[in-house]
Coordinates of C-alpha atoms in Angstrom, one line a residue:
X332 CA -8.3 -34.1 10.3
X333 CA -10.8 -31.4 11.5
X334 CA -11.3 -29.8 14.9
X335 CA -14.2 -28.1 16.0
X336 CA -14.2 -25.5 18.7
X337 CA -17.5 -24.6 20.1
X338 CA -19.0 -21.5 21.7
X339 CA -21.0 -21.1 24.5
X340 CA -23.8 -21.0 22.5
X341 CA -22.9 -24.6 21.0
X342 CA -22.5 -23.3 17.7
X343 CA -19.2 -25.0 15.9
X344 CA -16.4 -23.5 14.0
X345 CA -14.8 -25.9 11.7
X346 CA -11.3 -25.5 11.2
X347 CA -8.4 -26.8 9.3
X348 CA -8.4 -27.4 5.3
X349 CA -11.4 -25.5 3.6
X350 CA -12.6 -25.1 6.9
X351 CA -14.0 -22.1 9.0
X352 CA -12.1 -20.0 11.4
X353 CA -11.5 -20.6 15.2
X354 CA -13.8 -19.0 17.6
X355 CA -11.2 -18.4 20.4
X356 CA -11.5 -14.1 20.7
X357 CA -13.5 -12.4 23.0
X358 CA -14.5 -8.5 22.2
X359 CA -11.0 -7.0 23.8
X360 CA -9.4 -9.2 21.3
X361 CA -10.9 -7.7 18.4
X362 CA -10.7 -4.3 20.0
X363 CA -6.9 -4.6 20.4
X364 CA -7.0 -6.0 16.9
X365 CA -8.7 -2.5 15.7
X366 CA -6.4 -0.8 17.7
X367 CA -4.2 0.1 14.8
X368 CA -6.6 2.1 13.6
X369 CA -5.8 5.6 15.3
X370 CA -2.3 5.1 14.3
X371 CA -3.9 5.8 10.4
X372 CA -3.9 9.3 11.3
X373 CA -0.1 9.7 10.8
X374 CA -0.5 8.8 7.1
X375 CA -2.3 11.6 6.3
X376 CA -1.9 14.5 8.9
X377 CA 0.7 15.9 7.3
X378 CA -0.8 16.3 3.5
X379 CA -4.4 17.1 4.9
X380 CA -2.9 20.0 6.9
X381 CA -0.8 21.0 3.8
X382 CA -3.4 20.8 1.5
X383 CA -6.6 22.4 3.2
X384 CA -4.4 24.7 5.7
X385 CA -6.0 26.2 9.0
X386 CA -9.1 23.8 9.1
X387 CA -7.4 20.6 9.1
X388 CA -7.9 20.0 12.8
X389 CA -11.5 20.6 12.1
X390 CA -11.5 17.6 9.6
X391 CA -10.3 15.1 11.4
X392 CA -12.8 16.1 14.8
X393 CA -15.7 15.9 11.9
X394 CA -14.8 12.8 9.8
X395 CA -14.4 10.4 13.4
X396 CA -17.6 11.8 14.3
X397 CA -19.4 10.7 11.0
X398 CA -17.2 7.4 11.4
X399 CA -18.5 6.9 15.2
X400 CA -22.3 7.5 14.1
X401 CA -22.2 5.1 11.2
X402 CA -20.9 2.1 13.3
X403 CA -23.9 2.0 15.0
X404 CA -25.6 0.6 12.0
X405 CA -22.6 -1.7 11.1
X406 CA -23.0 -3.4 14.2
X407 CA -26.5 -4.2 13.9
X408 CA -25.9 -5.9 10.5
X409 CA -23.3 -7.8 11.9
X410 CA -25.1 -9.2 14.8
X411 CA -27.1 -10.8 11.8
X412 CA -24.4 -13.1 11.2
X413 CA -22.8 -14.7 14.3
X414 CA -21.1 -17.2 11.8
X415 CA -19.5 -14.7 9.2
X416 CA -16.1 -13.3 9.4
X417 CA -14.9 -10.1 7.3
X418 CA -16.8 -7.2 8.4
X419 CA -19.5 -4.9 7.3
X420 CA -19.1 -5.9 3.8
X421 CA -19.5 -8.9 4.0
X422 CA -22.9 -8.5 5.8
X423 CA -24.0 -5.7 3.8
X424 CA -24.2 -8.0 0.7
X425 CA -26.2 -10.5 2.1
X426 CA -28.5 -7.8 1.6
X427 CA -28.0 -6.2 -1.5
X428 CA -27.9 -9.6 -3.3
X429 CA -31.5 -10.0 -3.4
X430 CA -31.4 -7.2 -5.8
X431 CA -28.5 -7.4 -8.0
X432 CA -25.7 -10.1 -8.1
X433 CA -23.1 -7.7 -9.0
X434 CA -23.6 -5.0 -6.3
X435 CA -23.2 -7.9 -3.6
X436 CA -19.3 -8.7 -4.8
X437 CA -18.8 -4.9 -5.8
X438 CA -19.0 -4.4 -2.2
X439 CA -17.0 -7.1 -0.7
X440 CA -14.3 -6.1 -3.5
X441 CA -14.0 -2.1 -2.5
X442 CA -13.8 -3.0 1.5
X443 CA -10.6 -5.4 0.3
X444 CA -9.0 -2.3 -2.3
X445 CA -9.7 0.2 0.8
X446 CA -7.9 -1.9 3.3
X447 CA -5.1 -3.3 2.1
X448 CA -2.5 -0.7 0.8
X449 CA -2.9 0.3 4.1
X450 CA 0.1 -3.0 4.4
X451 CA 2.1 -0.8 1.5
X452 CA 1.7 2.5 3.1
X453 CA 2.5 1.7 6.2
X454 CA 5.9 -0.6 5.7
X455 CA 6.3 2.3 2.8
X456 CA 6.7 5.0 6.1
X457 CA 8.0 2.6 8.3
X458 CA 10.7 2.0 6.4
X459 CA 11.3 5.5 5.6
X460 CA 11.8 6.5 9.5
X461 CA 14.3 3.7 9.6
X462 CA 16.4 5.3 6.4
X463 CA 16.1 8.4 7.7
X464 CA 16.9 7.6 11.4
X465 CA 19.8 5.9 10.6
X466 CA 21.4 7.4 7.2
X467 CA 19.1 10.5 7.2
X468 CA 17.2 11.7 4.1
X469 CA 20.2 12.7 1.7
X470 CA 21.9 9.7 1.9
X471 CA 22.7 7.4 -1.0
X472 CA 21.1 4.2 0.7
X473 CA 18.0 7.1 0.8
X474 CA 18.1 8.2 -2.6
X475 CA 18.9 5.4 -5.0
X476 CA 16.4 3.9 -7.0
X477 CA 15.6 1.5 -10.5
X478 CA 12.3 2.6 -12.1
X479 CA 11.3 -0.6 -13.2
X480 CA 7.7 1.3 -15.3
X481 CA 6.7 4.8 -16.2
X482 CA 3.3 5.0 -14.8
X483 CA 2.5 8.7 -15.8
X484 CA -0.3 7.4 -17.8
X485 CA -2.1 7.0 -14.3
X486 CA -1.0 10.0 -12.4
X487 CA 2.0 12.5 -13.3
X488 CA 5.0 11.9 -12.0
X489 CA 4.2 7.8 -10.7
X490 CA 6.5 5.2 -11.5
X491 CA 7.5 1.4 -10.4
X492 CA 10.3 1.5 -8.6
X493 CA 12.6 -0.7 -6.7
X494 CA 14.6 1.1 -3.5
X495 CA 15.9 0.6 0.0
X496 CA 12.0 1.5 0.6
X497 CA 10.6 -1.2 -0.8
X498 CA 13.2 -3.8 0.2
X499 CA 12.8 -2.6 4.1
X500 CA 9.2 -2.9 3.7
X501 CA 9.1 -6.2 2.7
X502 CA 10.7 -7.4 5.2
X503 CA 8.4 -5.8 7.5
X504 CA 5.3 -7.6 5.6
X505 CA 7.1 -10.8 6.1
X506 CA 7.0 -9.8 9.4
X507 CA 3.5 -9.0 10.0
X508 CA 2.6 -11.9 7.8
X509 CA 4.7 -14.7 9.8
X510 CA 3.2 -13.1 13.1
X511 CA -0.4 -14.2 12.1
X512 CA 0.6 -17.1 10.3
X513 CA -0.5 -18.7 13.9
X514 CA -4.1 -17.6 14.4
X515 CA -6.4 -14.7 15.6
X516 CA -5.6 -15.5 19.1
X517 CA -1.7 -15.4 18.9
X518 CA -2.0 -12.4 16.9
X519 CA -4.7 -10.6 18.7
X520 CA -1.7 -11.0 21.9
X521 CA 0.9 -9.5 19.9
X522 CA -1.5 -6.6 19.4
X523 CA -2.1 -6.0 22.7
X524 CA 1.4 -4.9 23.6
X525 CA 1.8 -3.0 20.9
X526 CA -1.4 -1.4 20.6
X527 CA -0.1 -0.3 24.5
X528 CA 3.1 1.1 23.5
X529 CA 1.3 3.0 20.6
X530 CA -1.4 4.5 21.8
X531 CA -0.1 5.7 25.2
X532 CA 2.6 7.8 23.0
X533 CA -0.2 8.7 21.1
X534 CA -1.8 10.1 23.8
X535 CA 1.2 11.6 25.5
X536 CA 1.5 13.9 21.9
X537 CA -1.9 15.0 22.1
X538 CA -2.4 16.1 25.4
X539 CA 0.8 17.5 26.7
X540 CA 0.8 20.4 24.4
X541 CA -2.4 21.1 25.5
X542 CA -1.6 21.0 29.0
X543 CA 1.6 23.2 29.1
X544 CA -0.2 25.8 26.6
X545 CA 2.0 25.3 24.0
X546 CA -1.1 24.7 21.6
X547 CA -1.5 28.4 19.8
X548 CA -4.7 29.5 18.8
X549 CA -3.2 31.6 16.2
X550 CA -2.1 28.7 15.0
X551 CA -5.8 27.2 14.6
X552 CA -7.4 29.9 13.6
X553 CA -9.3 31.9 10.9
X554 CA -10.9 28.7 9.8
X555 CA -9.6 30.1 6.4
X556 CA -8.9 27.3 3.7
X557 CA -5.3 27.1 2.4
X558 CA -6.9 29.3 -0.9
X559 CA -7.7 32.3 1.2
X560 CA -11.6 31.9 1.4
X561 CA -14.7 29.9 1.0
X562 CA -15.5 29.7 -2.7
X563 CA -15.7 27.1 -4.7
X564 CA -11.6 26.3 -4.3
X565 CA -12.2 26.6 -0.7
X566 CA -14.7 24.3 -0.2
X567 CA -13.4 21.9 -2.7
X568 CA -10.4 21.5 -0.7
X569 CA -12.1 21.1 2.5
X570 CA -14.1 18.5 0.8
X571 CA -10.7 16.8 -0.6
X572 CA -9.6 17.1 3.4
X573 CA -12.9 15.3 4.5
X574 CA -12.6 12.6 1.8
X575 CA -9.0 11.9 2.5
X576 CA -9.4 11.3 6.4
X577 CA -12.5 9.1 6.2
X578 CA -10.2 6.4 5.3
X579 CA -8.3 6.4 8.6
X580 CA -10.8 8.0 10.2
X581 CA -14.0 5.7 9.7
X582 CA -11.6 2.4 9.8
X583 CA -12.5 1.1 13.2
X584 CA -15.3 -0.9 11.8
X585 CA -12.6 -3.6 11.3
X586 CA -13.5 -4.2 14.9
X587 CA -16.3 -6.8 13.7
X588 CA -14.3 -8.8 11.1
X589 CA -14.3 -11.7 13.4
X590 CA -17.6 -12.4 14.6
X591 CA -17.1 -15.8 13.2
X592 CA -13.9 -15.7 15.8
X593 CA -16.0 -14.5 19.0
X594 CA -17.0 -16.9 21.3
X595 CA -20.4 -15.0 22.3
X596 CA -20.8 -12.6 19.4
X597 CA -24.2 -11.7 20.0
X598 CA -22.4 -9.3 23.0
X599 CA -19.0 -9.7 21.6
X600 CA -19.7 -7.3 18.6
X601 CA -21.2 -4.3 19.3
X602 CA -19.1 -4.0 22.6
X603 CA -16.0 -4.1 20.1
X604 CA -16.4 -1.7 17.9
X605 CA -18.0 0.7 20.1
X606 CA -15.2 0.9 22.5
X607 CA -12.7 1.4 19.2
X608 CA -15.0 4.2 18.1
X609 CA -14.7 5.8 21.4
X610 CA -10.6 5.3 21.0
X611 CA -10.6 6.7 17.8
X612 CA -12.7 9.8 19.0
X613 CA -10.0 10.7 21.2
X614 CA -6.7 10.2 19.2
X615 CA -8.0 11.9 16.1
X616 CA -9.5 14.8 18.0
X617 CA -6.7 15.5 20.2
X618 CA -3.4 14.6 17.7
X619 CA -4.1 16.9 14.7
X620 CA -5.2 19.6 17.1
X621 CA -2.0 19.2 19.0
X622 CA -0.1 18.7 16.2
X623 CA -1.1 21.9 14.3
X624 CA -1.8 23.8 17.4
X625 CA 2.0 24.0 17.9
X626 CA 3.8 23.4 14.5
X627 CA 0.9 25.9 12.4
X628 CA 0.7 25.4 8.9
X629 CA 4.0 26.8 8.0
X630 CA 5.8 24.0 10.4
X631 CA 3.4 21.3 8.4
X632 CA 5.2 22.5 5.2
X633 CA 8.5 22.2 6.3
X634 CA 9.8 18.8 4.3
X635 CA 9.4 15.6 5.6
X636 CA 6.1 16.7 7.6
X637 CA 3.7 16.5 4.5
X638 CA 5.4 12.6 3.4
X639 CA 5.1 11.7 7.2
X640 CA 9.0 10.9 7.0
X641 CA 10.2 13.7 9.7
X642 CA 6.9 12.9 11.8
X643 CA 8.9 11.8 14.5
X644 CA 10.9 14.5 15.0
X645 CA 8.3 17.3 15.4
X646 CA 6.4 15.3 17.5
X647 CA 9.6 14.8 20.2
X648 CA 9.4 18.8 19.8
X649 CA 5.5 18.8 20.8
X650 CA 5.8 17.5 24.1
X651 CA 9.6 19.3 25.1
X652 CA 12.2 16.4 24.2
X653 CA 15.8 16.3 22.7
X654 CA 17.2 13.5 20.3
X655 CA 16.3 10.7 23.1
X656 CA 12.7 11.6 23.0
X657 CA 12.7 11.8 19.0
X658 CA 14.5 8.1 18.6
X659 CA 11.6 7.0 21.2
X660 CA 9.4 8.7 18.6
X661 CA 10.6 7.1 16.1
X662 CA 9.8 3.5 17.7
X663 CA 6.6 4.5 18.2
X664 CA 5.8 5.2 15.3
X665 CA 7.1 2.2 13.7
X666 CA 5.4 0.2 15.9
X667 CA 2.8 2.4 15.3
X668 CA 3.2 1.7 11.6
X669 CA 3.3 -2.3 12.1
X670 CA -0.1 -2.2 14.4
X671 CA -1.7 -0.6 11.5
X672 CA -0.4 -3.0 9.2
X673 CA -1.6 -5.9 11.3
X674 CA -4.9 -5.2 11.6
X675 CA -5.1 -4.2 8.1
X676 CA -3.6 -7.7 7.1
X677 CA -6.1 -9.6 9.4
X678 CA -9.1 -7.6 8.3
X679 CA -8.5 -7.9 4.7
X680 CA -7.8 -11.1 4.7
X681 CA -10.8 -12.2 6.7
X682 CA -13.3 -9.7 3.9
X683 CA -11.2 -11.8 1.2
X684 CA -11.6 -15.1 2.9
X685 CA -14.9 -14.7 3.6
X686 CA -15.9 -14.0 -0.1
X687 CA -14.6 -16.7 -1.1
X688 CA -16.8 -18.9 1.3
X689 CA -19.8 -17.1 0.3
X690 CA -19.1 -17.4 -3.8
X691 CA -18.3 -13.5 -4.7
X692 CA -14.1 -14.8 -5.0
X693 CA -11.8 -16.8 -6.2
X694 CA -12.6 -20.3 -4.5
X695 CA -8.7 -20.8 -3.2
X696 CA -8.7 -18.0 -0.9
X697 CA -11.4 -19.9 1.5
X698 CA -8.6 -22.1 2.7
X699 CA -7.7 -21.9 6.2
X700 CA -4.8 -23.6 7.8
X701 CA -4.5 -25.6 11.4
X702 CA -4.2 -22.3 13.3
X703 CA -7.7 -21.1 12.3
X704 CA -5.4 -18.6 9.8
X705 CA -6.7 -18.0 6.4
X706 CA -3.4 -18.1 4.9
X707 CA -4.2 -17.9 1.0
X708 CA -5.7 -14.7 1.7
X709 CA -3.2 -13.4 3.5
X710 CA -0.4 -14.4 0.6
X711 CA -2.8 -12.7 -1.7
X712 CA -2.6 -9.7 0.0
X713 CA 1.3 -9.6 0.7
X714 CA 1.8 -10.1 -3.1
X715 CA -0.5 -7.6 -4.0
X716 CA 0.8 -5.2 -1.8
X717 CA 4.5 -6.1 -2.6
X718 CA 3.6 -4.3 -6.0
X719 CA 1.9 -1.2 -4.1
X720 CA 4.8 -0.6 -2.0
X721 CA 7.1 -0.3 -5.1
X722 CA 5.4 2.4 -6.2
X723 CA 6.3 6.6 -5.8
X724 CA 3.3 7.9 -4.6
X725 CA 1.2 6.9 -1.4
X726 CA -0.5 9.0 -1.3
X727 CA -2.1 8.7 -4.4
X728 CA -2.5 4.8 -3.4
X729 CA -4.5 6.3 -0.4
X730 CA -6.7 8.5 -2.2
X731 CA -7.7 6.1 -5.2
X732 CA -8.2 3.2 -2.5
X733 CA -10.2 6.0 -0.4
X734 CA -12.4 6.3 -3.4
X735 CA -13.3 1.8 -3.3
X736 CA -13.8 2.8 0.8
X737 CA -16.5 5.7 0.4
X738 CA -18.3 3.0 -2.2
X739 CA -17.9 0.7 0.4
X740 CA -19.7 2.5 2.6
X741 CA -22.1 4.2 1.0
X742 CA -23.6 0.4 -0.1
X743 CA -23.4 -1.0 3.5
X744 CA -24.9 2.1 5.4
X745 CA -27.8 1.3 3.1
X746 CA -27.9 -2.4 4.2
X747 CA -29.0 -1.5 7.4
X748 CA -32.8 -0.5 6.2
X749 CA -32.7 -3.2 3.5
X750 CA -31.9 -5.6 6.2
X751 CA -34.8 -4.1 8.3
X752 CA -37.5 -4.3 5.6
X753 CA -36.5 -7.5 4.6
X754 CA -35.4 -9.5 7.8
X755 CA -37.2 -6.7 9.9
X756 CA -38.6 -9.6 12.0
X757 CA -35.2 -11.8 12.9
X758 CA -34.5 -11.1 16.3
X759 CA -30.9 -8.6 16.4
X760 CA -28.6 -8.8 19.2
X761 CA -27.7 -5.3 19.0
X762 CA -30.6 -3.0 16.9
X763 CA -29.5 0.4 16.2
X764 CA -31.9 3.4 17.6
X765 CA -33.9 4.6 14.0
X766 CA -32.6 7.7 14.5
X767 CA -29.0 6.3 13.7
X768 CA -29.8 4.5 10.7
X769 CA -31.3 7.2 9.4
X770 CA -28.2 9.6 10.1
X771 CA -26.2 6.7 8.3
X772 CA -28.6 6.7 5.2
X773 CA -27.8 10.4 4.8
X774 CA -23.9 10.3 5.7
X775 CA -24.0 7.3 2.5
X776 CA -25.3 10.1 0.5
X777 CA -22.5 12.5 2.0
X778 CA -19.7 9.9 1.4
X779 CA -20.9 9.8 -2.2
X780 CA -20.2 13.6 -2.6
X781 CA -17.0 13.5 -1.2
X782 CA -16.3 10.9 -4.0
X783 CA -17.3 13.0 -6.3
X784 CA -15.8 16.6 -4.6
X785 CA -12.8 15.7 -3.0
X786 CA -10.9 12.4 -5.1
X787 CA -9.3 14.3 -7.9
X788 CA -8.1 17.2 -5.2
X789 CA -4.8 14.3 -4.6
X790 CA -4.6 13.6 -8.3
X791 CA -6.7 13.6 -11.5
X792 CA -6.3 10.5 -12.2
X793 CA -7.6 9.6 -9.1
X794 CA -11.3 8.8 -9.6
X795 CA -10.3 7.2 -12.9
X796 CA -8.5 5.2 -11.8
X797 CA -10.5 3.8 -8.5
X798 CA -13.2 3.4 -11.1
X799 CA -10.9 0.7 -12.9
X800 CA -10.2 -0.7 -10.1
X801 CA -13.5 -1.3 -8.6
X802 CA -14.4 -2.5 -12.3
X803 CA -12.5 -5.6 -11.9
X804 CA -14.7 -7.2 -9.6
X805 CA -17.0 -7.9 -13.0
X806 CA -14.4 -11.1 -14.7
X807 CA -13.4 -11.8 -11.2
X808 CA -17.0 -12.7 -10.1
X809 CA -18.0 -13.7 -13.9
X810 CA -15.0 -16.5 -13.4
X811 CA -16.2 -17.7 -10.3
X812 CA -19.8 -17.4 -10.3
X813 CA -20.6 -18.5 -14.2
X814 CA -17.8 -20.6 -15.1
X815 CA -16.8 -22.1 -11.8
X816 CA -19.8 -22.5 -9.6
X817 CA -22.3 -22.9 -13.0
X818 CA -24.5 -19.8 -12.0
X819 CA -25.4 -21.2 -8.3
X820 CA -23.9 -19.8 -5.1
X821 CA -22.6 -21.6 -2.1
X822 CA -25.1 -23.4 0.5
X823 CA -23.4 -21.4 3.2
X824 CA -24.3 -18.2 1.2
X825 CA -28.0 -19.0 0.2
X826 CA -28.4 -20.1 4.1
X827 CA -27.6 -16.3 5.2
X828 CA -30.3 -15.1 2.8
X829 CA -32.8 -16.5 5.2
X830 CA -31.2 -14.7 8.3
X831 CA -32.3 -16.2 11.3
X832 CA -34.2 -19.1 10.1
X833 CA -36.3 -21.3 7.1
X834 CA -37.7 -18.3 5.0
X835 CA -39.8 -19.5 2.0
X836 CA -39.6 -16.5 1.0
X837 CA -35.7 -15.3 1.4
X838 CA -35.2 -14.5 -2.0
X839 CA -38.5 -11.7 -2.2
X840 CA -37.4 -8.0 -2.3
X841 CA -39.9 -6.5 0.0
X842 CA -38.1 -3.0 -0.3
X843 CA -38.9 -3.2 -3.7
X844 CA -37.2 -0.4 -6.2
X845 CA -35.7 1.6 -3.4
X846 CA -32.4 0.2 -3.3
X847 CA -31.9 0.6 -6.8
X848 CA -33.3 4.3 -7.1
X849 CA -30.7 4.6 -4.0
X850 CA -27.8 3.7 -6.1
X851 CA -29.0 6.3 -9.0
X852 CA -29.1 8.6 -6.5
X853 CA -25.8 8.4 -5.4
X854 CA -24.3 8.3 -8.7
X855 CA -25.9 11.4 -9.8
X856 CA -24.3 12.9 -6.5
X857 CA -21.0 11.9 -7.3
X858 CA -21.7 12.9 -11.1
X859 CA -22.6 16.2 -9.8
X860 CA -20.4 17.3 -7.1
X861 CA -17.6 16.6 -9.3
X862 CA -18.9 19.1 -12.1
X863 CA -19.1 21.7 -9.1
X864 CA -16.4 21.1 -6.9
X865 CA -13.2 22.0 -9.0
X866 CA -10.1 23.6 -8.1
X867 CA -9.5 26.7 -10.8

């Protein structure tokens, strides 16, 4: 049997096998289901700082700025689709499909390979503060391992592994996983406490050492990269910095995965993700300035700072507290860890969910079960990230998935102006000031360079191998789209290309060949700032 739950708008939300998802979530909801999104800034702080040196702090105030200015176009876009779930990918393709079949699912595919190792990484360091909390990093529970594959073809040094790491992790994906099993609702609750007792901490580490004085400015300045000056190694590693934070830094565009799930989203959506933005300002302004302002550099490079495993110690010694304050650390940032992994689970399941229902995936993962839950998706991504969590390198993970991210966005920031040229007369509930979606146009073009700069500054086999991986949306969407679907999309899909109405002509590409000279043009930026940006 079905249920229908309607909005007050009197639009329905079928639910239940093959059906839609619930609309039961207002915009605090979604913004407590985005609120993992600060707590990204401990996977990273520690490498970024390690890696680039004094200008780290800088970084991070930069890339959540760029992050806060492209939302504003991401919210328009999705305003055009009050009955879409997944997020800005999602309603990004509905425009580039007009122009090229494959760029459509290309994008849908890099949002999901950006979000989801974020479910890897994070039970990964979760599971680490817990070894080393209890047993401390020498330990044999610590230390043993089976290498199950010798992945040095990828990257040096990567391998398959099985460990206490991976084991504790699972568990805490089974966790995560039987938490949502129930619905947005239930799970946006859940996040609510503990997106309180996260980002309150959070807080409490950024601004106390700012408050007692203990943040050094010797310890923030010269803004002199980790090579000793701005040449071409300096600049390529304050690229590689810049490219490596946009993927926590830019991630509170999750915020409008569930506009399907809103009850009014035509209000629901913008508020969401703007108030997240705002959030997101503040943590990743205040944390890595705190956090370097008191350790410096040469504290970031003790060990266990640059793998995020001693984290919580250091940060008990920012704001003045013994071994209490560092096990109270160390909850928090486990439960840091889990918010993260939450609302990357519920996000990329929604994106993979959501392509499924529109034709770009695998026709299974559109099932959703009597909570409103898309629970095929959300299997899909546990297994996948059951194999990402065995492996020796995060950080690597992070980077290559950073590389799907920037594609990501670099497609979707140029939605916005397709959208307006092509649907310029459907009515938005939200419309970004021009002004904004021209600064998104241009950061698109900025992403691309950091692609092209900064990737292979965390391994170089990392653009080579995000390029494979954003590759095998081509048989994915062959098999679906040719062979299952005989060359014709969903009804639900071809009804979006009208946006807002009967269009006669929804499938004419009134902007033409710009979108496709836009794509050359960002290849030959990535083509090109990699030839410069080298380290010697």
């Amino acid at each position: 049997m079905t249920d229908t739950i309607f909005d007050s708008s009197g639009t329905g939300a079928k639910a239940g096998e093959g059906g839609m998802l619930f609309r039961t979530i207002g915009w605090k909801d979604a913004f407590w289901m985005a609120s993992g999104v600060p707590a990204l800034v401990l996977f990273s702080i520690g490498g970024i700082a390690a890696t680039v040196g004094n200008p780290s702090w800088v970084i991070w105030m930069l890339s959540v700025t760029f992050g806060f200015i492209q939302a504003f176009t991401y919210a328009e876009i999705a305003g055009l689709f009050p009955n879409k779930s997944g997020g800005a990918s999602v309603y990004g393709a509905a425009a580039w499909v007009r122009y090229s079949k494959i760029i459509a699912p290309l994008s849908v595919w890099c949002n999901w390979l950006a979000w989801t190792p974020v479910l890897a990484i994070g039970s990964g360091l979760a599971a680490g503060y817990i070894l080393n909390s209890f047993f401390g990093a020498e330990a044999a529970i610590s230390t043993w391992q089976i290498t199950l594959v010798d992945l040095g073809f990828v990257n040096e040094g990567l391998t398959l592994r099985i460990n206490a790491t991976s084991i504790i992790g699972t568990v805490i994906l089974l966790a995560v996983f039987a938490a949502q099993h129930h619905g947005i609702s239930r799970a946006a609750k859940i996040q609510t406490f503990i997106g309180l007792a996260v980002l309150i901490p959070l807080l409490i580490v950024g601004l106390v050492p700012l408050l007692t004085g203990d943040v050094l400015n010797a310890n923030l300045m010269p803004l002199l990269p980790s090579s000793g000056a701005w040449d071409t190694n300096g600049w390529t590693l304050f690229l590689g910095g810049l490219f490596i934070a946009a993927w926590s830094t830019y991630g509170f565009e999750t915020a409008v995965c569930y506009t399907s799930e809103f009850r009014n989203p035509k209000t629901d959506t913008f508020r969401s993700i703007f108030f997240a933005g705002l959030v997101c300002i503040v943590i990743f302004s205040l944390v890595p300035l705190a956090f370097q302002g008191v350790l410096g550099v040469e504290g970031i490079l003790q060990p266990g700072i640059v793998d995020g495993t001693a984290v919580a110690g250091a940060m008990a010694h920012m704001v003045g507290g013994g071994s209490a304050v560092a096990a109270i650390m160390v909850v928090m940032l486990c439960l840091a860890l889990v918010l993260s992994i939450m609302t990357s689970m519920a996000g990329s399941s929604r994106t993979l969910y959501q392509g499924s229902v529109d034709g770009w995936l695998p026709r299974y993962l559109s099932h959703v079960n009597e909570h409103g839950a898309p629970t095929k998706a959300m299997w899909t991504d546990l297994g996948f990230n059951l194999i990402l969590l065995m492996m020796s390198d995060y950080l690597f993970i992070l980077a290559a998935s950073n590389v799907c991210y920037l594609v990501f966005n670099f497609l979707n920031l140029h939605s916005g102006w397709i959208h307006r040229i092509d649907s310029g007369h459907v009515e938005r509930p939200w419309k970004a000031p021009n002004i904004l979606l021209w600064l998104g146009g241009i950061l698109a073009f900025f992403n691309a360079l950091l692609i092209g700069a900064g990737a292979n500054v965390w391994g170089e086999g990392t653009l080579r191998t995000a390029i494979f991986a954003i590759l095998l949306i081509v048989p994915v969407f062959a098999w679906r789209h040719w062979v299952i679907d005989k060359g014709k999309f969903p009804h639900e899909m071809l009804e979006d290309l009208t946006v807002g109405g009967v269009d006669p002509d929804h499938g004419k590409r009134r902007a033409g060949f710009l979108p496709y000279l836009t794509i050359a043009a960002g290849i030959a930026v990535v083509v090109i700032a990699n030839q410069i940006f080298q380290l010697a």
